[in-house]
Coordinates of C-alpha atoms in Angstrom, one line a residue:
Chain A
X1 CA -29.3 183.1 -17.3
X2 CA -25.5 183.5 -18.4
X3 CA -23.7 186.3 -16.6
X4 CA -21.7 186.9 -20.0
X5 CA -25.3 187.5 -21.8
X6 CA -25.7 190.6 -19.3
X7 CA -24.1 192.7 -21.6
X8 CA -26.1 191.4 -24.8
X9 CA -29.3 191.9 -23.3
X10 CA -28.1 195.6 -21.8
X11 CA -28.0 196.7 -25.6
X12 CA -31.4 194.8 -26.2
X13 CA -33.2 196.7 -23.9
X14 CA -31.3 200.0 -24.9
X15 CA -32.0 199.4 -28.4
X16 CA -35.7 198.7 -27.8
X17 CA -36.1 201.7 -25.3
X18 CA -34.6 204.1 -28.1
X19 CA -37.3 202.8 -30.7
X20 CA -39.9 203.0 -28.1
X21 CA -38.8 206.8 -26.5
X22 CA -38.3 208.3 -30.6
X23 CA -41.7 206.3 -31.7
X24 CA -43.4 208.1 -28.5
X25 CA -41.1 211.4 -28.6
X26 CA -42.3 211.5 -32.2
X27 CA -45.9 211.2 -31.5
X28 CA -46.3 213.4 -28.7
X29 CA -44.6 216.0 -31.1
X30 CA -47.1 215.3 -33.8
X31 CA -49.7 215.7 -31.8
X32 CA -48.8 219.1 -30.5
X33 CA -48.1 220.4 -33.6
X34 CA -51.5 219.7 -34.7
X35 CA -53.1 221.3 -31.6
X36 CA -50.7 224.0 -30.8
X37 CA -48.5 224.9 -33.2
X38 CA -50.3 225.0 -36.5
X39 CA -48.7 222.1 -38.2
X40 CA -44.9 223.4 -38.1
X41 CA -42.5 220.8 -38.0
X42 CA -39.8 222.0 -35.7
X43 CA -42.5 220.0 -32.6
X44 CA -41.9 217.2 -34.4
X45 CA -38.6 217.5 -34.3
X46 CA -38.0 218.7 -30.5
X47 CA -39.9 215.2 -29.1
X48 CA -38.0 213.2 -31.3
X49 CA -35.2 214.6 -30.0
X50 CA -36.4 214.7 -26.5
X51 CA -37.1 210.9 -26.3
X52 CA -33.8 210.1 -27.7
X53 CA -32.6 212.2 -25.9
X54 CA -34.3 210.3 -22.8
X55 CA -33.5 206.9 -24.2
X56 CA -29.4 207.8 -24.1
X57 CA -29.9 208.7 -20.7
X58 CA -31.5 205.5 -19.8
X59 CA -29.1 203.7 -21.6
X60 CA -26.1 205.1 -20.0
X61 CA -27.9 204.6 -16.3
X62 CA -28.1 200.8 -17.3
X63 CA -24.6 200.5 -18.7
X64 CA -23.3 202.5 -15.5
X65 CA -24.9 200.8 -12.6
X66 CA -23.5 197.1 -12.7
X67 CA -25.3 196.1 -9.6
X68 CA -28.7 197.1 -10.0
X69 CA -30.8 193.4 -10.7
X70 CA -34.0 194.6 -13.3
X71 CA -36.6 192.8 -11.7
X72 CA -40.4 193.0 -11.7
X73 CA -43.1 194.7 -9.4
X74 CA -45.2 191.9 -8.2
X75 CA -48.6 194.1 -6.5
X76 CA -50.0 192.0 -3.5
X77 CA -53.5 192.0 -3.4
Chain B
X1 CA -68.5 235.1 -26.8
X2 CA -65.2 234.9 -29.2
X3 CA -63.6 235.1 -26.5
X4 CA -65.9 232.4 -24.3
X5 CA -65.6 230.5 -28.0
X6 CA -61.4 230.7 -27.9
X7 CA -60.9 230.0 -24.4
X8 CA -63.3 226.8 -25.0
X9 CA -61.0 225.7 -27.8
X10 CA -58.3 226.3 -25.8
X11 CA -59.6 223.7 -23.1
X12 CA -60.4 221.1 -25.3
X13 CA -56.9 221.5 -27.2
X14 CA -55.1 221.3 -23.8
X15 CA -57.2 218.0 -22.6
X16 CA -56.4 216.4 -26.2
X17 CA -52.8 217.0 -25.6
X18 CA -52.7 216.4 -21.9
X19 CA -54.9 212.7 -22.5
X20 CA -52.1 212.3 -25.3
X21 CA -49.4 212.6 -22.5
X22 CA -50.2 210.5 -20.0
X23 CA -51.4 208.2 -22.4
X24 CA -48.1 208.1 -23.1
X25 CA -47.3 207.9 -19.3
X26 CA -49.3 205.1 -18.1
X27 CA -48.3 202.9 -21.3
X28 CA -44.5 202.9 -20.1
X29 CA -43.5 204.7 -22.8
X30 CA -41.9 208.1 -20.5
X31 CA -39.9 205.7 -18.4
X32 CA -37.1 203.7 -17.9
X33 CA -35.3 201.1 -20.1
X34 CA -36.6 198.2 -18.4
X35 CA -40.3 199.8 -19.1
X36 CA -39.6 200.9 -22.7
X37 CA -38.4 197.4 -23.6
X38 CA -41.3 195.9 -22.2
X39 CA -44.0 198.3 -23.8
X40 CA -41.8 197.1 -27.4
X41 CA -42.5 193.6 -26.5
X42 CA -46.3 193.9 -25.3
X43 CA -46.5 195.9 -28.8
X44 CA -44.9 193.3 -30.8
X45 CA -47.5 190.8 -29.4
X46 CA -50.4 192.6 -30.0
X47 CA -49.1 194.1 -33.5
X48 CA -50.0 190.5 -35.5
X49 CA -53.4 190.0 -34.0
X50 CA -54.8 193.4 -34.9
X51 CA -53.2 193.4 -38.6
X52 CA -55.1 190.0 -38.8
X53 CA -58.2 191.2 -37.7
X54 CA -58.4 194.3 -40.3
X55 CA -57.2 192.6 -43.0
X56 CA -59.8 190.6 -42.5
X57 CA -62.4 193.4 -42.0
X58 CA -61.4 195.5 -45.0
X59 CA -61.1 191.8 -46.8
X60 CA -57.7 191.1 -48.4
X61 CA -55.5 188.4 -47.8
X62 CA -52.2 189.1 -46.6
X63 CA -49.5 185.9 -45.6
X64 CA -49.1 185.7 -42.5
X65 CA -46.9 188.0 -40.5
X66 CA -43.1 187.1 -39.7
X67 CA -42.5 187.2 -36.0
X68 CA -40.4 190.5 -35.0
X69 CA -38.4 188.4 -32.3
X70 CA -35.2 190.2 -33.2
X71 CA -32.3 190.8 -30.6
X72 CA -30.0 193.0 -32.0
X73 CA -27.0 191.7 -29.8
X74 CA -27.3 188.6 -31.3
X75 CA -27.6 189.2 -34.7
X76 CA -24.3 191.2 -34.0
X77 CA -22.5 188.6 -32.4
X78 CA -23.4 185.6 -35.3
X79 CA -22.6 188.2 -37.6
X80 CA -19.5 188.8 -35.7
X81 CA -18.5 184.9 -35.4
X82 CA -19.6 184.5 -39.8
X83 CA -17.0 187.2 -40.4
X84 CA -14.2 185.7 -38.0
X85 CA -14.7 182.5 -39.6
X86 CA -14.9 183.4 -42.9
X87 CA -11.2 185.2 -42.5
X88 CA -9.7 182.4 -40.7
X89 CA -10.5 180.4 -44.0
X90 CA -10.2 182.7 -46.4
X91 CA -6.1 182.2 -46.9
X92 CA -7.2 178.5 -47.9
X93 CA -10.3 179.3 -50.1
X94 CA -7.7 181.8 -52.1
X95 CA -5.5 179.0 -52.5
X96 CA -7.8 176.7 -54.0
X97 CA -9.5 179.2 -56.1
X98 CA -6.2 180.4 -57.3
X99 CA -5.4 176.4 -58.8
X100 CA -9.2 175.8 -59.9
X101 CA -8.6 179.6 -62.0
X102 CA -4.8 178.6 -63.1
X103 CA -6.2 175.3 -64.3
X104 CA -8.9 176.4 -66.3
X105 CA -6.5 179.1 -68.0
X106 CA -4.1 176.2 -68.8
X107 CA -7.0 174.3 -70.0
X108 CA -8.1 177.1 -72.5
X109 CA -4.6 177.8 -73.8
X110 CA -3.7 174.3 -74.3

């Protein structure tokens, strides 16, 4: 893995995470809107906004931490 | 009994909402950036076989779904390189096209 590709990989992770968080927030917003809020629109917007905010925070953390290595947890049984 | 039914309904709704939030958390959708990217990769890998299974169940014949292996940074870099190489050959090409156009007009006027 070339070190000059690390920034590109961080951007890719950021974009993928934004898509996932937006989708999850949107989905949970729909669930809460249907179950609790009589199918109003604002929980969907709130959930999507929360998802985007979480994604932005994760991206910021990723870009501002240059010395952290991204590894995988390997469970030792 | 109306109050009991209302509270029972509230418990059911709360359980459904809580289950949805827990499933989202368990799949890593609400965690860090790496977990989110991993979840997207898993979904991309799982989607074409699922679509294939559903279309074969319904009976439709769809063309094979294209692979979604998309890297935004790679596409951006390729785009920048294409634009820059086009800009670098632009003056030469402009001269060539001007000469061709001029010769064409001269032939028309002859």
